[in-house]
Each structure stands twice: as C-alpha cells, then as structure tokens.
mmCIF file of C-alpha atoms in Angstrom:
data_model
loop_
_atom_site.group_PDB
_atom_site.id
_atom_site.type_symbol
_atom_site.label_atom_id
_atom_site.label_comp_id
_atom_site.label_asym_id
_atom_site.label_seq_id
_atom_site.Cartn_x
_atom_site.Cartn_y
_atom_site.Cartn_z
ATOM 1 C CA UNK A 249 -25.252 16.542 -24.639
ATOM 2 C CA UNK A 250 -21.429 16.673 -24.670
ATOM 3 C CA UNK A 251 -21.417 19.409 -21.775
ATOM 4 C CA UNK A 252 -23.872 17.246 -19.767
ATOM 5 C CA UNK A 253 -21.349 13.977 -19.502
ATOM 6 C CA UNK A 254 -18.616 16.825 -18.817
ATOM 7 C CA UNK A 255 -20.649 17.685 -15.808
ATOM 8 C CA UNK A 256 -21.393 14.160 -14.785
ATOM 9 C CA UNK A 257 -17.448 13.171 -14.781
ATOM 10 C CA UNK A 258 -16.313 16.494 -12.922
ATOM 11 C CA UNK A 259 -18.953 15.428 -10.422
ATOM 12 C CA UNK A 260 -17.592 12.122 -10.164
ATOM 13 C CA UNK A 261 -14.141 13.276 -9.850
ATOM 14 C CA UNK A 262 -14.793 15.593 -7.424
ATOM 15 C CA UNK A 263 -16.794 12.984 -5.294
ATOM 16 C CA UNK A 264 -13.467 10.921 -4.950
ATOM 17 C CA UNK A 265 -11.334 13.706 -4.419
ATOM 18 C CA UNK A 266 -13.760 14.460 -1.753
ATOM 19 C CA UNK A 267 -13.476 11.052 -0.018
ATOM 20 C CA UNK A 268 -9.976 10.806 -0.761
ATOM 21 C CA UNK A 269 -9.318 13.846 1.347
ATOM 22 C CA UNK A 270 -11.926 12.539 4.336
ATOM 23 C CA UNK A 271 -9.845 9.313 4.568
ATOM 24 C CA UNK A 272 -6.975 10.918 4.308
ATOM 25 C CA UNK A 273 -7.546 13.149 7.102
ATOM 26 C CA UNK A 274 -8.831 10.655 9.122
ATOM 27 C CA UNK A 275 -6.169 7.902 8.968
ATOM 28 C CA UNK A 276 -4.421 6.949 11.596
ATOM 29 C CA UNK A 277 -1.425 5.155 12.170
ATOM 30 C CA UNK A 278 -1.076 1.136 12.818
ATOM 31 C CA UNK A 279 -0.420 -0.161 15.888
ATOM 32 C CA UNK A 280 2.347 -2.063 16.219
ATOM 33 C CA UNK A 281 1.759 -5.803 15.452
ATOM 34 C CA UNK A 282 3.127 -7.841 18.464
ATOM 35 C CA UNK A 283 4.811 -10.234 16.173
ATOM 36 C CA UNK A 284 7.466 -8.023 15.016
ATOM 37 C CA UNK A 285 8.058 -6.544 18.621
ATOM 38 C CA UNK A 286 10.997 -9.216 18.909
ATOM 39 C CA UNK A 287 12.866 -8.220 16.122
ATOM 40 C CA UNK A 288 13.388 -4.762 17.627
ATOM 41 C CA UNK A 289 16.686 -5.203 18.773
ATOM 42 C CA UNK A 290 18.083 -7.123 16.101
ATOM 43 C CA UNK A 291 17.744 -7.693 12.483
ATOM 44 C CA UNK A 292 15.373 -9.054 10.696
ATOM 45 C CA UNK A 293 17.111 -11.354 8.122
ATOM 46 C CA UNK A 294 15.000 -12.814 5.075
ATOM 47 C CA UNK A 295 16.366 -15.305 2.366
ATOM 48 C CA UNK A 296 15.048 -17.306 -0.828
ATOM 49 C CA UNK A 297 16.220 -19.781 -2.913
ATOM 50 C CA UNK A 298 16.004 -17.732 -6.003
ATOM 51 C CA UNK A 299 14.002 -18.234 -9.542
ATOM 52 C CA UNK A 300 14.347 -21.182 -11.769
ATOM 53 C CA UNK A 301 17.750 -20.765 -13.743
ATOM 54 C CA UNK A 302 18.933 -17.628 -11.572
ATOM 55 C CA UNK A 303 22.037 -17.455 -8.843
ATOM 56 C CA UNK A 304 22.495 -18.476 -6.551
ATOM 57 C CA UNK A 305 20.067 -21.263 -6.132
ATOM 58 C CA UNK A 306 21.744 -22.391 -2.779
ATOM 59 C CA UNK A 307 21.037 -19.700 -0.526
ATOM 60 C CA UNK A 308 18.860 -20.915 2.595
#
C-alpha cells in the first residue's frame, strides 16, 4: 500500500515537472507595454508618504 501512494506522488511530481519544462520552453518574452515607452529617456521617479508612525511622513 505504502509503495502504491509512492508511485502515485512520483507520478504527480513528474507530471509538473513535465509541464513546468513545456512552459518553460515555450515562454516568450513581453512586449513592451506602450505606457512605459515615455519613460525611456528619463527616469522613472516613484514616492510615498510612508507607514503610520515611520519617516518621513512628508515626502510627496
């Protein structure tokens, strides 16, 4: 009984190793998203306020 779940879990595990190496294989990369095309030539600057009770709380 114990070598029969044994089987059943290497089977499993070697069903997603399977389709983790077909997706793998088959990814390709994104295309660009247009959105972020105008940031090329500069940078891309990003602030927050901050958490409740952390510094500094005044940033934009």
């Amino acid at each position: 009984m114990r070598t029969k779940w044994l089987w059943i879990l290497l089977g499993v595990v070697a069903v997603l190793a399977a389709a983790y190496a077909i997706a793998a294989l088959l990814a390709r990369p994104a295309t660009e998203f247009p959105f972020f095309a105008q940031f090329e030539q500069r940078p891309l600057v990003m602030a927050h306020r901050g958490g409740r009770a952390l510094w500094p709380e005044n940033t934009l």
